[in-house]
PDB file of C-alpha atoms and ligand atoms in Angstrom:
ATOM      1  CA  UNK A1070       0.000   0.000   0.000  1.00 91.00           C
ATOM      2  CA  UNK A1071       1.620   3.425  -0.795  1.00 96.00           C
ATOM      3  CA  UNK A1072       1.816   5.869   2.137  1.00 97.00           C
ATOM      4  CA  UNK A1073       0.240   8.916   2.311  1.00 97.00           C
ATOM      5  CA  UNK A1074       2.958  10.840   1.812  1.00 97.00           C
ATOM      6  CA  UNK A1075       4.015   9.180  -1.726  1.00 97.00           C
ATOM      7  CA  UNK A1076       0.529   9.324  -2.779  1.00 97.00           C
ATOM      8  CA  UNK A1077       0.757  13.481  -2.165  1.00 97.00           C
ATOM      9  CA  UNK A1078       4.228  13.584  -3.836  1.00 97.00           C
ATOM     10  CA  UNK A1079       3.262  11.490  -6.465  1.00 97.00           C
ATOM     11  CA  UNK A1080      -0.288  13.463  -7.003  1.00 96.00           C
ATOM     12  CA  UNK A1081       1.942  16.653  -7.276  1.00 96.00           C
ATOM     13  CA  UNK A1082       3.562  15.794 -10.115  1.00 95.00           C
ATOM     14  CA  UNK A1083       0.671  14.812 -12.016  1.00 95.00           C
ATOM     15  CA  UNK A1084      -1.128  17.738 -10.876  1.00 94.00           C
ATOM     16  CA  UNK A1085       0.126  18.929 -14.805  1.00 90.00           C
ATOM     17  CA  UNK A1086      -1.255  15.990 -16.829  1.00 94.00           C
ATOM     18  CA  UNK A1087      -4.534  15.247 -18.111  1.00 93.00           C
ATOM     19  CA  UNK A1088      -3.789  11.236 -17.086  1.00 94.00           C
ATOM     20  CA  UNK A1089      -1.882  10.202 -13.741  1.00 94.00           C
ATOM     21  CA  UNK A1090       0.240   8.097 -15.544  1.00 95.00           C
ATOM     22  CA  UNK A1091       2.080  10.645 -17.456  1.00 96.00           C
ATOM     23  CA  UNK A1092       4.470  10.732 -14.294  1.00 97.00           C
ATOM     24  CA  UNK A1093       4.485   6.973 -13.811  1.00 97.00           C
ATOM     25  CA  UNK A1094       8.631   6.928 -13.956  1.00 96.00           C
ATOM     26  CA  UNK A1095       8.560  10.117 -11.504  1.00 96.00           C
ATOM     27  CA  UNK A1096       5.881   7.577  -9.500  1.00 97.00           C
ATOM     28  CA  UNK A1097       8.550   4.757  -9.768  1.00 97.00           C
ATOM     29  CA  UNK A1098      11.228   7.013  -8.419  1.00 96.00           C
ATOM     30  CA  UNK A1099       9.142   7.926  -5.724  1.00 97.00           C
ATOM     31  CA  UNK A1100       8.548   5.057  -4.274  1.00 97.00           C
ATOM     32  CA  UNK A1101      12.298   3.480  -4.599  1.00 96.00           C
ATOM     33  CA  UNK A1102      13.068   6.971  -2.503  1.00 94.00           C
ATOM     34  CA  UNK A1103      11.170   6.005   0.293  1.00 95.00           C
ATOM     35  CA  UNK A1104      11.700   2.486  -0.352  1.00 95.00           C
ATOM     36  CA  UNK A1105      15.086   1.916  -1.403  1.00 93.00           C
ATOM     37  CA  UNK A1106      13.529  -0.586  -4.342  1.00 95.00           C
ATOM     38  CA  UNK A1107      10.246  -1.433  -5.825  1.00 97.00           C
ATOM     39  CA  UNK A1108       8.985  -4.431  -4.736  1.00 97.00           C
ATOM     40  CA  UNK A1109       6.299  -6.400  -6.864  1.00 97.00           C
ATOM     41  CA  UNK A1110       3.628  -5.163  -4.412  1.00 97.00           C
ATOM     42  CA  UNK A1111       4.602  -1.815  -4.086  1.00 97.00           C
ATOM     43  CA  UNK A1112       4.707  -1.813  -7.982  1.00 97.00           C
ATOM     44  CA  UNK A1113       0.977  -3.253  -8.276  1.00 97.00           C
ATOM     45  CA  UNK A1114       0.019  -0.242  -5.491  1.00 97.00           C
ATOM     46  CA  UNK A1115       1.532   2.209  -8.014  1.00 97.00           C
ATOM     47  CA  UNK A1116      -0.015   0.722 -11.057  1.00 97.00           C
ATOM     48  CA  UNK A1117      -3.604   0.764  -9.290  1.00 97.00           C
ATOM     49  CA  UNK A1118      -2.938   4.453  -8.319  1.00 97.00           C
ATOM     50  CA  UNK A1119      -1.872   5.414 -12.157  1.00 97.00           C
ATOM     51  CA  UNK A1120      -4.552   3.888 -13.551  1.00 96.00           C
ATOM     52  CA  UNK A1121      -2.106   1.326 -15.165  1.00 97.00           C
ATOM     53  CA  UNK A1122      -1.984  -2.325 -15.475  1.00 97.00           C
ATOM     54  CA  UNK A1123       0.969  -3.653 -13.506  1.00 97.00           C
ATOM     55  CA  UNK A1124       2.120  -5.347 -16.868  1.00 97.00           C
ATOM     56  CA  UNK A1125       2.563  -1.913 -18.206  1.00 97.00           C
ATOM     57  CA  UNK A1126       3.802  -0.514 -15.145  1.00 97.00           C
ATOM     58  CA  UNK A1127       6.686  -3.479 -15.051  1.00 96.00           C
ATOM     59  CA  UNK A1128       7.427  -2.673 -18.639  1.00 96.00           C
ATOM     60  CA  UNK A1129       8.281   0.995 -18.043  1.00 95.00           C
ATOM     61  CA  UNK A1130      10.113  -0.345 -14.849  1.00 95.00           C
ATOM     62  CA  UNK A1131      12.413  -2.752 -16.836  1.00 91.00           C
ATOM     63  CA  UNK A1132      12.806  -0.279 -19.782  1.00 90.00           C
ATOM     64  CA  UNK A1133      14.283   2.394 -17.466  1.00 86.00           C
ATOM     65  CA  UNK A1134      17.521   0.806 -15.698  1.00 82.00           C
ATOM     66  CA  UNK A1135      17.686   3.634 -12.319  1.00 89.00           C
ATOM     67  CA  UNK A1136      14.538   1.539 -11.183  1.00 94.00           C
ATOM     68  CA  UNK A1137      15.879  -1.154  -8.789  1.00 95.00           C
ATOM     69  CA  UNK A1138      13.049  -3.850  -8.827  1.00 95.00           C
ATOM     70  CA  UNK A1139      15.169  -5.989  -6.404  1.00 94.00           C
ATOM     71  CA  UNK A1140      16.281  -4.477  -2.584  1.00 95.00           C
ATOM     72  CA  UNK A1141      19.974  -2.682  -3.056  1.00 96.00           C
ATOM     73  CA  UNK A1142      22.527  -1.453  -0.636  1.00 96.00           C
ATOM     74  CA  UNK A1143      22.535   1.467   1.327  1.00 95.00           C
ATOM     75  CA  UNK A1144      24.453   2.955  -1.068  1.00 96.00           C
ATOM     76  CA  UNK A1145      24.644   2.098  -5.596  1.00 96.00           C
ATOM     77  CA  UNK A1146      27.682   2.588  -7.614  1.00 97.00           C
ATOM     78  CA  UNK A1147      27.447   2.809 -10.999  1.00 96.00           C
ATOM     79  CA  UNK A1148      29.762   1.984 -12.909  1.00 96.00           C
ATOM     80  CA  UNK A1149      30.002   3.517 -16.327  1.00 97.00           C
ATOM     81  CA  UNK A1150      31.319   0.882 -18.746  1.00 95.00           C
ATOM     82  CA  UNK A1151      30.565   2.730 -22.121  1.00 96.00           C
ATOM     83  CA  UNK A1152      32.995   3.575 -24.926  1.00 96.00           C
ATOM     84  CA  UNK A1153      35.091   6.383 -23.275  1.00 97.00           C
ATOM     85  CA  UNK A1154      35.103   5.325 -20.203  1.00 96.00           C
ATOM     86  CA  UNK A1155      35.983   1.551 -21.430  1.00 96.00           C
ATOM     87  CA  UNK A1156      39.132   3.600 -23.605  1.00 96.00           C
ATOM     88  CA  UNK A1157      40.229   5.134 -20.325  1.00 96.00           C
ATOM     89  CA  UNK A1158      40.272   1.832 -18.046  1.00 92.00           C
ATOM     90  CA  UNK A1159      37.297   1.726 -16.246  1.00 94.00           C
ATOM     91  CA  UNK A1160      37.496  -2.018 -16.251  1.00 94.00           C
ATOM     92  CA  UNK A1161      40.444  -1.200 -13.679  1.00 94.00           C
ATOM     93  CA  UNK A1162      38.282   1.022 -11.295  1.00 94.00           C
ATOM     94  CA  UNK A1163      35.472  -1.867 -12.014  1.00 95.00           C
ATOM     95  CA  UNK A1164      38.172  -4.623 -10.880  1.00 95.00           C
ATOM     96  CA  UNK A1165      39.281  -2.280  -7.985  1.00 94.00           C
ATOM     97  CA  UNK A1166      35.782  -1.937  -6.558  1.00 95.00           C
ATOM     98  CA  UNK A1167      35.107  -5.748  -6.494  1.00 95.00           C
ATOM     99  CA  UNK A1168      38.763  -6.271  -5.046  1.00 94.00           C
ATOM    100  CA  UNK A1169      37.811  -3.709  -2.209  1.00 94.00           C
ATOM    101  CA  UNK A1170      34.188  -4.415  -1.351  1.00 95.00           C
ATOM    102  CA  UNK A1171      34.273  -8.575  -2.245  1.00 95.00           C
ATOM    103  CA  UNK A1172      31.274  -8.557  -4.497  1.00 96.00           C
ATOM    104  CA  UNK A1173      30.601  -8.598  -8.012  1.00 95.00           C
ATOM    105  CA  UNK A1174      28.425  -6.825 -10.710  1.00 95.00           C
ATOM    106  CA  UNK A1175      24.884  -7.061  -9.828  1.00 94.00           C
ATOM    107  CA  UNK A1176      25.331  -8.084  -5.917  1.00 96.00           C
ATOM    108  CA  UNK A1177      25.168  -6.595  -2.712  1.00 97.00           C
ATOM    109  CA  UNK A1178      27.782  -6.226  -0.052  1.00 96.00           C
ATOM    110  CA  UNK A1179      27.231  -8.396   2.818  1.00 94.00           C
ATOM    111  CA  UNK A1180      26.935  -5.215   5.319  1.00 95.00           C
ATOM    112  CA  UNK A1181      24.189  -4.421   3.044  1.00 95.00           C
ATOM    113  CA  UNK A1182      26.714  -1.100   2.415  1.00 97.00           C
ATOM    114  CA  UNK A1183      26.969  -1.326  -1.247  1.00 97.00           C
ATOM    115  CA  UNK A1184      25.343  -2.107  -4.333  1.00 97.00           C
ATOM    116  CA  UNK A1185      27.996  -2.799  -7.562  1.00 97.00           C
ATOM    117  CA  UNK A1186      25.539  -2.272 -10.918  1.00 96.00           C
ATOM    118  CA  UNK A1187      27.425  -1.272 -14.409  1.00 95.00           C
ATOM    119  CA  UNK A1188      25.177   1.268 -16.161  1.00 95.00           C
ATOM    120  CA  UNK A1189      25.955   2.669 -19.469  1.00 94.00           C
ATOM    121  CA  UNK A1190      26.980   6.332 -20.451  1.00 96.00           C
ATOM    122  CA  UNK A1191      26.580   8.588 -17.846  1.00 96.00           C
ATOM    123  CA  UNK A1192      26.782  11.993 -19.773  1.00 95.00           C
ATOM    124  CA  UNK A1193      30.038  13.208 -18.134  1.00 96.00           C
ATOM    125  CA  UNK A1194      32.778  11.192 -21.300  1.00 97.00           C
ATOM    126  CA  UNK A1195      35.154  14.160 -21.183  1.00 97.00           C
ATOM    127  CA  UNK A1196      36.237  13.103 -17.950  1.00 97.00           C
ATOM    128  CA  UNK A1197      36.238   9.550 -18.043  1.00 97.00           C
ATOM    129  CA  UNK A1198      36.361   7.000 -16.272  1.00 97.00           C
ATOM    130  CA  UNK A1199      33.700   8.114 -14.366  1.00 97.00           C
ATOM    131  CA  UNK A1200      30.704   6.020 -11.500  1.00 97.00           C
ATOM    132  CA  UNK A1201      27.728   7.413  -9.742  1.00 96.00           C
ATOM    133  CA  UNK A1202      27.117   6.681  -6.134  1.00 97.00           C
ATOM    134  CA  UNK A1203      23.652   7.297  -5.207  1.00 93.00           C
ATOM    135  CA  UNK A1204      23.189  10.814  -6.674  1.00 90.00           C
ATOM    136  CA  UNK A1205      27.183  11.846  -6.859  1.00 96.00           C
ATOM    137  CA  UNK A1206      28.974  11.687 -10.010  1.00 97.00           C
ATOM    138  CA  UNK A1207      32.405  11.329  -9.485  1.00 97.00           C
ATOM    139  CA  UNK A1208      34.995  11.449 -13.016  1.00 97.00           C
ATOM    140  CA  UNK A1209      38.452  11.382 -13.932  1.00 96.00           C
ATOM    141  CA  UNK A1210      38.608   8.543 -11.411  1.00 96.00           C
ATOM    142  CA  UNK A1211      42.293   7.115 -11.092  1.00 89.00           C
ATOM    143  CA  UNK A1212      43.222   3.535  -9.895  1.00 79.00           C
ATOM    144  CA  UNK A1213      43.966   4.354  -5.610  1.00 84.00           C
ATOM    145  CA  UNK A1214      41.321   6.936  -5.532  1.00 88.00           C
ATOM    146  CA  UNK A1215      38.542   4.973  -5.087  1.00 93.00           C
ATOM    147  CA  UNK A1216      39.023   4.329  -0.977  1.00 92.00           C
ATOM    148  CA  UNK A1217      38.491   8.265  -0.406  1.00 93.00           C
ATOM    149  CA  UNK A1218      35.414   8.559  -2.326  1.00 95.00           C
ATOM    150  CA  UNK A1219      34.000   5.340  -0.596  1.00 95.00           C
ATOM    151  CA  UNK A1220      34.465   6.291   3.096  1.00 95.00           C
ATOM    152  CA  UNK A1221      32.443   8.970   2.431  1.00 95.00           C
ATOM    153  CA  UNK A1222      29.635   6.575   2.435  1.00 96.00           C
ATOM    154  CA  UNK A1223      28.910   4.672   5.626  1.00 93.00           C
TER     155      UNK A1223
HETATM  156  S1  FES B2070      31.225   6.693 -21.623  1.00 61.41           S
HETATM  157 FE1  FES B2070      31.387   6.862 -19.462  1.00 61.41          FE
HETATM  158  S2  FES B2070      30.494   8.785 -19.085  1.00 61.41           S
HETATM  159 FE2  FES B2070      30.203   8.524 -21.208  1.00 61.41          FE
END
C-alpha cells in the first residue's frame, strides 16, 4: 500500500497531466526513494494508483535501468562501462571496486553497504572514467582513488 505521503508527492507531479500516468517513472522514483527498491507489491500499489496495469507498469520499470526492482545497498555505484570510459580503463576502477568491497556486478555487499551495478553512459565522457554513487557523479577517477570517495559513504 503506498503511504500517504508518496501518494501526495506522487499526485503533485501529475497535478500537470490530463492522465496520472504521465508521471508513472517520476511515481517509480518515488517510491524506490522512500523504499530503497520497488517491490512487486509496491509496484501493483503504483499501477492501481496510475490507472495502469501492472504489466505496463513493469514494462516501463524494466525499460528504465535507475529503477531497482530488487532491494539494493545502502548505497549504488554505478559503474560507467561505455565507450570512453571503457578507452580510459574503467574495467580497472570496475576490478578495484570488487577487489575492495568482495562482491561482483549485480550483488550486494554483505553489510548491506553497497550495491555494484554497471550502467551505461553517464553523460560526463570528457572526464572519463567516471561512476555514480547514489546521486554523486564522481569522473576522472584514477586507480587508488577509489578508498576516499567510498568512506564517504557509511
Ligand atoms: S562513456 Fe562513461 S560517461 Fe560517457
Amino acid at each position: 500500500m503506498l503511504t500517504e505521503q508518496e501518494r501526495q508527492e506522487i499526485a503533485g507531479e501529475a497535478r500537470h497531466y490530463p492522465e496520472r500516468r504521465a508521471v508513472c517513472i517520476e511515481a517509480l522514483k518515488i517510491v524506490q526513494k522512500h523504499r530503497g527498491w520497488v517491490s512487486d507489491e509496491a509496484l501493483k500499489d503504483l499501477a492501481t494508483f496510475l490507472a495502469m496495469t501492472p504489466e505496463e507498469l513493469q514494462s516501463v520499470a524494466t525499460f528504465y535501468n535507475l529503477v531497482f526492482r530488487r532491494p539494493v545497498g545502502r548505497h549504488v555505484i554505478l559503474v560507467c562501462d561505455s565507450v570512453s570510459c571503457w578507452i580510459m580503463g574503467c574495467d580497472r576502477i570496475r576490478d578495484e571496486l570488487t577487489a575492495r568491497l568482495g562482491i561482483r556486478p549485480g550483488e550486494t555487499s554483505p553489510d548491506g553497504r553497497f550495491t555494484l551495478l554497471p550502467i551505461v553512459c553517464l553523460g560526463t565522457c570528457d572526464h572519463a572514467p567516471a561512476l555514480m554513487i547514489d546521486e554523486d557523479l564522481h569522473r576522472d577517477l584514477i586507480p587508488g582513488a577509489l578508498d576516499a570517495i567510498l568512506d564517504r559513504y557509511q
